[in-house]
Every structure is written in C-alpha cells, then in structure tokens.
C-alpha cells in the first residue's frame, strides 16, 4: 500500500499547496521521484512531470529520459523534457559540473512552472537527505539556521517526501511493484554526501535505528527555536535600529547591553552581510574613536560618537568619509578636500573653497553624496532649500548631483555643497574666533 | 613546549578557578590527565591528585595506581588513592559496571574535595569528548541544550583541557616526553562513544580536518543561543506564571498566544518535569473541559476554566480535585465527598456535613490538602484563624493535618475543613436561596 494518509497529512500540515493547484514534479526516473509521481497521481492532484537530460551519462541518460516519457504517458500526465550541455555551461561559468547541473535544472524548472502555470515545483528529497544536510552543516560549521535540515516549503519549491526515510521509500517501491531506473542521475550525490551516506550514517543507525525520525524531531525543534530567535531579533531591531538619512543607527550603549551580546549583534547585523569575525571585531572595538570602519560585502559599519552607523557601500556613491580636526587631506572619489584652520578672520569668494565658522563644527564631520531629502540654507539666504532644487537651479547635470561631495556637520546640518555653495549658518561672523578652510581639489 | 598561554587563557576566559584556589585533579594515568597535571604544575597552581582503582583490570590497574603515585610524588603533589569493588556496587544497585564506576568516582572525588578543602575538581576531558557528546545527543534526539557539548565549568567540576583536541594532546605529550600509561582505564569509553570515535569521526575529519575547532565554534554559538532562550523564557515565566496558594496559574489565552507555541510552552513547563509529548497533548486539548489533567513525574497540570494550573504531585498529599456544580461524588484519598443541593433553608449540626450558602460558591471548587499559610474563619467566630492553629487547638494528629480534605472556593477562600468545621462566611443566612450540602463519607 502507498502511504497516502501520511502523504496527505504532510501536505496539509505544511500547507504545501492548495487543493486545485497544478504541481510540477521533478522526476529523474529514480525511485524517489517515481514514487512521488505515483503518490501525487493516487491522491488526484493535477500534476506535470519535468525531466532534465544533462547529457552527462550517454546512453544511461537516454534510457532515463525514455523511461520518464513512457511513465508519464502511461499515467496520462503532461511531460516536459529538456537537454543541457552541462559541461559547456560549467566551463563557461567556471563552476563544477554538479553546480552547473543544479543551476540549469532550477532555472529551467522555474521557467516551465511559470510558462505552464504550475503553482509549485515538487522535489523528491526525503528524510535521509535532510539528515545529511544537518550533518554537513554541523561538520562545516553552523549556527542554528543550519540545523533545520531541508524545509518542506521554500518559495515555489516543495518537498512532499520529507516524511519518508530512504528505507521507507524502498519498501513502498518494492511492495507496490513500482518500476524505476537506477538513480545514478542523483545530482545531489557529491563527495561529502556520499561519504556521510555510505560511511557515517550506517554507524549512526547502529546507535539509533530510528535515526531519521529522531532527526525529524530534532529539526522541528531547531526550526522552532530558529523562528523564535528571528521573532525576538526582529523586535530588537525594531527597537534598536534607527533609520536616518545617512544610515541605520544603533547606539553603542544598546550594543553593550545586549545579552548574549555576540549572538544578538550578529543576528542584528546579519541582514547587512556582516560575518561573525567582523562582529567579533566590532565588539572588541566598541570604544574605538569615531570613524573606525568595519565592512561586509555590501555594507559598512562606522563608529560615530555614541552610535554604530550602518550604511550601504553603494557602488554608485562613494563611501562616507569622516573628517576629524586632525584631518589634513581626504579623498572622496576623484576629488580631494584639504582642511586647514586659521585664526585670521578673512575669506576668499571662490567656489572651490569654503571659509567656515569653526566654532560651530561638531566633529567628526561627514563627507558624503547627496541623499534624498537633503536641505540647506545657501549662503546669503535665510530659508532652507532642497539641495535637489538647488542643483536644478544651478543646472547641475544629473550625474554630478550623485558625485558632488557634501560636507555635513556632526549634527546633520549641511556645511558645504563642495565646489558650489556653503551654508549660511556656517559663514564667518564678527564673533567667529577660528576659521576652518575647506578646499576642493579636482 | 607546553601550551601554557592557551591553558592560562582558557582558565581565565571561563573563570574556572581563582588564583589561590586549590584544585583536585582526577588523574587516571592516561595521557590526557597526565598532561593536565603537568600543565597545572607548570603554571604553579596548588593541586592535589585523585586516582581511583576500580579493581576491574587486575595487574594493569595496579600498574596505573603505582604510576600515578610515583608521578605525584616526583612532582611533590599530594595524592589521594582509593579502591572500589565496582562489580559488587554495580550488582547491588543493578546498574552497569560503567555507571557504577562513574557514581563511585564522582562521589569519592567530591568527598576528597570537601574533606581536603579543594575548591574544585578538574577532569581531563578534551574537544573530541565534546564533539562526541554533541553527536551522541543529536543521534539520540535533543533540543538546543544537547548542543553545547561539555561545559568548561559546572558546579564544582571544571574541564580545563577543553581547548585541546586529542591530536593536540598527543603532540604535546610526545614533544615534551611526558610519560603516561595506556589509557585503557578510560571510563567514558562505552559502546556509543567508541563507535563514534573509531568509525564515525575519522570520516567527518576527512570532510573537515579542523572538525574539533569547528565544533568548538558551533558549540559556543549554541551555548549562547541556549542562554538567550533561557533569559527569554525566564522573562516570559515572570510575566505569565502566577503563583497562587493552590498552584501556579498560566492563562489559557496566554498559552494560545505563545509564538512559537510548542517550544515556549515546553520551556515554561520543563522546570516542572513535563516532557514534550505531554506538552503536545496539552496544546491539542487547550479547549478541554475544566478538570482535564496532565502529568509529569513530579507535577500535574490541570485545565481550570481560563487557566492551566500547575501543582506538585506531592506524594504525601492527594491530588487536588475540582468540584463542579454537576459533581455528585468525588473521591479524595480514602475519603469520599458527596454534594447535593437543596432549596430548603435547614441544616444539621453534624461534623461530617457542611450546609453551605450556595449563592456564594464560585465553581469549580477545589478539594485539596492543607497548605502552609491557610487561614479561615471557623463557624461562629469573626476573625481569620490559621488552619494550623485550628488543628493544634483541635488536637488533630500531624498525619491527619496532611490528609484532611479542605474545600476551597473559586476565590481561594476556605469553605470547609471537611469533617471538622466550616467557614463562617459560607454559613446559611436568612437571605440564602440555595443550600449546598457536602457530606464526608469515610
């Protein structure tokens, strides 16, 4: 007998798809995917079959393709077949054959799904695959997110066979006289999985013959804990991460009060791509001077007085630069800005220099690109003006708007649109004691 | 060279002991414990050595004992030695030889520690032991608490060698020409550990040669997550668990709102001994009628109107019983109590019956044993009296104090010390419309 009741229950429990959804089944012809096809047919779901011929195994691949075609036809199920030049794709993209097959396969499944209006794509992974995944993650190093195994549903991919172990699949196939081809096309069979499957897991099953079921329970617990952590971290992020124009602020005091500190800061910064080692470094350098930078692939984190500021490393923009009283020269893209101080109350009316009331400066200053919402009071005027309007009025070409350095005070006020106009609030007055001279050098 | 800097750092990082503490080292004579002894001596800690001869391996055990004695003497370290009749102890207690050795050993270590004023007991477990522990827990089934491996410090036990892998210990022993006896006395070498050590872990190390260090990082992450969960659950418990005289209350609405529900209810109820399957059952039956019971080895959880009440299964006491308006008879230990209602305003002055103003009853009533702090207003009196004083005045023997059924109203007030005296607040008055008659039948 086919395990139909369990199959239905698993689909329902994880809400894999709705009653009338069309489901695309990935069928290699091996016993796992063939059993999946029979299960879907037996409970009357509207399905189609997708089969990839990777042209990697010559006649065997032809045999598998033929088998799947015949099987689908005999079950009156639409079948989609494709051929890939996997080796060529791998060579072109400098990836392994296995990775190439994976890329090609998922990309094509999604294409067929979307073209033929299937709701989701069903893959025949089972409990042993999930056990292997957990062990691989553990052996390679992981946090809690590596312990949930294979999820029954992720985006458009569903795994409706995760309630069965490999042995149970073999039994069901044998008992129901289900024909299949030997699964040498199993693309997930790589070195590490094979080693675990053949050399490790059999020993673990001697310790616990119910290993797959035990791991299923383990994984369910870890998935729950993972979702708990995610909820808590979301709440923490809502409370501690403050969005401002120039980045996301998190107070250093709040970071210092996190318990447990490393786990929570890591989880808070993970969405910005920061890895564990960098989070360690941030924690060790919380008392570093303003301007200390840390980087992820996509973002930077900057210690700025009482905050850690997280900002994208926008590839179009330049990195924000901090200017300290001791800064003499600072590069900003192709530009360079020099800072000198003077006690002499005089100025020159040239666009490439700003003569600024140094008494009003709050260091570190920030040198950054234009941001949406920027306003300043152009020298000689009395009211705030949008910088974008100023650019329009000054007929600044669009690309320059995004590269013009803008000098910003520690309180967020704009001091100078470098090379164009300084802010009225920072002009020299009769009472100015110290003059900061900024010079833009192209 | 001995890895002294790492050793010191590990001790400091985990605050294993203070500078001037005396430490008792468990030394079998094997390479792990002998290296530990040398490390402790090299950094100048005040140590003593404890060695157990389990009389399980004849001459080899004699050899080991002799070796440890000579080594300690040569290093000028006090040595404590004992002999156990392990087989006899195992037989008497019907446990395995291995478990017997473990019991005897820890018990004796603690005895020596306390007698000779050692601060703590150092065990020579290393990273591979920790890796094995995690794998054993995973294979047998675990939640997050099974993934922290072996803790560096737990009570009076410390594991100062957890920063070293087995290979590193072997290298240190060889490089420093440290003598040791072959570690066939390693008591932790049981079937499961041996299988993992010899048949599983070598394959995992082929996948990741740095397995022990990777697991050390994994375990540190899991320990952090575990402590985070513990903190959050403690906060939740502080908010949701309400201590009352008859047990700890948690609102069913609060249970229904927990996210993720199973994990958090399990963690909240774990301190009361409830296992996962029972927590599942509670969640499936949250809407069951009042009085539905669930049990752990030590506690009961009872659905009572809008709450789940958790109360100890005091072996001396009887279980709390709930009385509903529809309850006719209820057993309480050896006693039985019958409930009838009457519209007739009359009563009998007999000790085995209480005639109660039913208008004031809040169902379900609870039938329970005496609890510390119980007070009531004896019929005919005006002030609250401690039930314990009432028992003393009435010359009730101590054992009856703990078995006498006490009838308690839904608001927590005592209605009746069954068979002895009812509460003045529940006596019949001129305006009573309905009478509840409780009869105690021995």
XYZ file of N, CA and C in Angstrom, chain B residues 246-352:
321
model
N -2.913 27.493 45.566
C -3.152 26.118 45.140
C -2.356 25.725 43.906
N -1.435 26.551 43.483
C -0.606 26.154 42.357
C -0.168 27.345 41.538
N 0.528 27.056 40.438
C 0.990 28.121 39.559
C -0.003 28.212 38.410
N -0.521 29.394 38.170
C -1.524 29.600 37.140
C -0.889 30.174 35.884
N -1.315 29.665 34.729
C -0.969 30.315 33.467
C -2.243 30.365 32.630
N -2.544 31.552 32.137
C -3.812 31.723 31.430
C -3.797 30.973 30.102
N -4.921 30.338 29.773
C -5.007 29.594 28.513
C -4.878 30.535 27.318
N -5.342 31.767 27.490
C -5.198 32.748 26.403
C -3.721 33.070 26.167
N -2.979 33.200 27.269
C -1.539 33.448 27.121
C -0.852 32.277 26.430
N -1.273 31.066 26.783
C -0.682 29.890 26.124
C -0.993 29.928 24.637
N -2.240 30.262 24.313
C -2.637 30.279 22.908
C -1.861 31.333 22.116
N -1.408 32.385 22.815
C -0.724 33.481 22.120
C 0.782 33.268 22.011
N 1.321 32.224 22.629
C 2.769 31.991 22.579
C 3.214 31.721 21.142
N 4.329 32.311 20.744
C 4.895 32.064 19.411
C 6.400 31.924 19.521
N 7.012 30.803 19.112
C 6.346 29.586 18.687
C 5.810 28.859 19.912
N 4.630 28.319 19.752
C 3.853 27.827 20.870
C 4.478 26.621 21.578
N 4.848 25.622 20.781
C 5.297 24.370 21.381
C 6.608 24.570 22.134
N 7.548 25.232 21.456
C 8.846 25.486 22.079
C 8.685 26.216 23.402
N 7.885 27.280 23.397
C 7.822 28.125 24.592
C 7.023 27.462 25.710
N 5.931 26.783 25.369
C 5.201 26.099 26.440
C 6.072 24.991 27.029
N 6.795 24.296 26.139
C 7.703 23.259 26.630
C 8.735 23.855 27.588
N 9.334 24.954 27.205
C 10.356 25.566 28.057
C 9.754 26.077 29.373
N 8.518 26.606 29.295
C 7.874 27.090 30.519
C 7.551 25.943 31.477
N 7.175 24.796 30.913
C 6.752 23.674 31.763
C 7.887 22.713 32.110
N 9.021 22.856 31.418
C 10.160 21.951 31.649
C 10.581 21.907 33.108
N 10.643 23.071 33.794
C 11.068 23.014 35.209
C 10.152 22.147 36.070
N 8.937 21.879 35.599
C 8.013 21.035 36.361
C 8.037 19.588 35.860
N 8.984 19.296 34.975
C 9.193 17.920 34.548
C 8.314 17.453 33.396
N 7.557 18.352 32.773
C 6.691 17.915 31.671
C 7.508 17.630 30.424
N 7.259 16.486 29.809
C 8.010 16.100 28.619
C 7.263 16.585 27.373
N 7.990 16.525 26.262
C 7.488 17.088 25.007
C 6.121 16.513 24.605
N 5.976 15.204 24.747
C 4.723 14.576 24.306
C 3.540 15.099 25.123
N 3.762 15.338 26.404
C 2.678 15.845 27.253
C 2.366 17.298 26.884
N 3.404 18.061 26.564
C 3.178 19.439 26.127
C 2.358 19.446 24.839
N 2.673 18.534 23.914
C 1.863 18.381 22.698
C 0.406 18.122 23.055
N 0.203 17.212 24.002
C -1.165 16.840 24.400
C -1.892 18.042 25.001
N -1.187 18.803 25.817
C -1.818 19.993 26.419
C -2.257 20.953 25.315
N -1.361 21.170 24.348
C -1.680 22.114 23.272
C -2.867 21.640 22.439
N -2.964 20.332 22.269
C -4.086 19.811 21.478
C -5.393 19.856 22.252
N -5.298 20.002 23.577
C -6.512 19.926 24.375
C -6.754 21.186 25.195
N -6.302 22.311 24.686
C -6.452 23.574 25.425
C -7.914 23.936 25.669
N -8.796 23.456 24.806
C -10.208 23.806 24.955
C -10.988 22.708 25.674
N -10.264 21.773 26.279
C -10.929 20.694 27.021
C -11.630 21.253 28.259
N -12.607 20.509 28.787
C -13.313 20.994 29.967
C -12.401 21.100 31.189
N -12.782 21.982 32.096
C -12.057 22.129 33.351
C -11.908 20.769 34.009
N -10.767 20.556 34.631
C -10.544 19.296 35.317
C -9.679 18.333 34.521
N -9.480 18.611 33.226
C -8.607 17.760 32.423
C -7.188 17.820 33.002
N -6.637 16.648 33.278
C -5.329 16.572 33.944
C -4.233 16.105 33.004
N -3.050 16.605 33.223
C -1.854 16.108 32.543
C -0.795 15.920 33.625
N 0.104 14.959 33.400
C 1.050 14.650 34.470
C 2.489 14.653 34.013
N 3.366 15.105 34.897
C 4.787 14.814 34.758
C 5.144 13.900 35.921
N 6.421 13.524 36.009
C 6.807 12.631 37.103
C 6.535 13.292 38.455
N 6.661 14.627 38.498
C 6.558 15.301 39.788
C 5.321 16.188 39.915
N 4.746 16.606 38.794
C 3.697 17.616 38.831
C 2.462 17.187 38.046
N 1.383 17.944 38.282
C 0.195 17.799 37.454
C -0.128 19.169 36.870
N -0.739 19.158 35.688
C -1.246 20.393 35.097
C -2.735 20.161 34.889
N -3.544 21.110 35.356
C -4.984 20.917 35.315
C -5.614 22.085 34.582
N -6.463 21.785 33.609
C -7.220 22.862 32.971
C -8.343 23.251 33.913
N -8.359 24.553 34.259
C -9.334 25.030 35.234
C -9.922 26.340 34.711
N -11.108 26.252 34.122
C -11.720 27.429 33.498
C -10.740 28.111 32.528
N -10.295 29.319 32.851
C -9.467 30.033 31.872
C -7.976 29.840 32.088
N -7.612 28.927 32.991
C -6.195 28.756 33.317
C -5.747 27.306 33.220
N -4.448 27.167 33.082
C -3.812 25.885 33.320
C -3.123 26.039 34.676
N -3.433 25.126 35.602
C -2.835 25.216 36.934
C -1.801 24.112 37.069
N -0.613 24.489 37.499
C 0.451 23.509 37.692
C 0.672 23.354 39.193
N 0.586 22.129 39.666
C 0.741 21.900 41.101
C 1.559 20.635 41.312
N 2.315 20.598 42.396
C 3.117 19.399 42.641
C 2.228 18.196 42.909
N 2.686 17.033 42.474
C 2.049 15.783 42.870
C 2.724 15.380 44.153
N 2.384 16.082 45.212
C 3.028 15.756 46.476
C 2.637 14.333 46.852
N 3.610 13.473 47.020
C 3.292 12.069 47.273
C 2.581 11.903 48.607
N 2.879 12.828 49.545
C 2.167 12.763 50.822
C 0.732 13.256 50.643
N 0.571 14.270 49.831
C -0.762 14.838 49.612
C -1.520 14.066 48.542
N -2.800 14.300 48.483
C -3.597 13.791 47.378
C -3.632 14.856 46.301
N -4.019 14.448 45.116
C -4.162 15.403 44.034
C -5.301 16.354 44.359
N -5.145 17.563 43.921
C -6.269 18.482 44.019
C -7.418 17.954 43.170
N -8.610 18.079 43.696
C -9.788 17.648 42.940
C -10.668 18.850 42.714
N -11.275 18.902 41.556
C -12.165 20.008 41.246
C -13.607 19.557 41.384
N -14.411 20.422 41.969
C -15.824 20.109 42.145
C -16.642 21.080 41.310
N -17.418 20.514 40.412
C -18.281 21.306 39.546
C -19.705 21.232 40.091
N -20.605 22.125 39.654
C -21.988 22.061 40.128
C -22.595 20.683 39.868
N -22.107 20.032 38.798
C -22.686 18.737 38.430
C -22.058 17.573 39.194
N -20.991 17.842 39.958
C -20.318 16.762 40.687
C -21.228 16.236 41.794
N -21.446 14.932 41.804
C -22.273 14.345 42.860
C -21.378 13.742 43.942
N -20.383 12.966 43.489
C -19.456 12.331 44.429
C -18.051 12.547 43.934
N -17.133 12.758 44.874
C -15.742 12.880 44.455
C -14.871 12.192 45.490
N -13.912 11.391 44.995
C -13.005 10.712 45.909
C -11.839 11.631 46.224
N -11.352 11.539 47.467
C -10.173 12.300 47.854
C -9.381 11.418 48.808
N -8.376 10.747 48.254
C -7.653 9.778 49.075
C -8.612 8.671 49.489
N -8.654 8.397 50.776
C -9.549 7.357 51.272
C -10.966 7.873 51.513
N -11.116 9.164 51.401
C -12.411 9.778 51.696
C -13.241 9.925 50.429
N -14.534 10.145 50.670
C -15.405 10.495 49.551
C -16.278 11.643 50.013
N -16.510 12.581 49.118
C -17.368 13.700 49.481
C -18.524 13.749 48.501
N -19.744 13.834 49.055
C -20.932 13.912 48.210
C -21.460 15.336 48.247
N -21.966 15.790 47.102
C -22.538 17.137 47.034
C -23.996 17.045 46.583
N -24.882 17.645 47.336
C -26.282 17.773 46.910
C -26.702 19.219 47.119
N -27.732 19.610 46.435
C -28.256 20.965 46.598
C -29.681 20.885 47.154
N -30.046 21.918 47.877
C -31.406 21.945 48.417
C -31.923 23.374 48.412
N -33.226 23.530 48.212
C -33.833 24.868 48.298
C -34.368 25.137 49.702
N -34.287 24.124 50.531
C -34.834 24.230 51.887
C -33.774 24.787 52.825
N -34.089 25.846 53.528
C -33.117 26.511 54.382
C -33.046 25.826 55.751
N -32.429 24.634 55.794
C -32.275 23.980 57.092
C -30.948 23.248 57.139
N -30.486 22.957 58.366
C -29.199 22.275 58.471
C -29.160 21.372 59.694
N -28.147 20.449 59.648
C -27.923 19.577 60.795
C -26.562 19.934 61.385
N -26.430 19.916 62.679
C -25.152 20.227 63.323
C -24.328 18.959 63.498
N -23.869 18.412 62.376
C -23.017 17.220 62.448
C -21.695 17.534 61.766
N -20.617 16.923 62.291
C -19.280 17.259 61.803
C -19.045 16.770 60.378
N -19.703 15.687 59.994
C -19.415 15.129 58.675
C -20.211 15.802 57.542
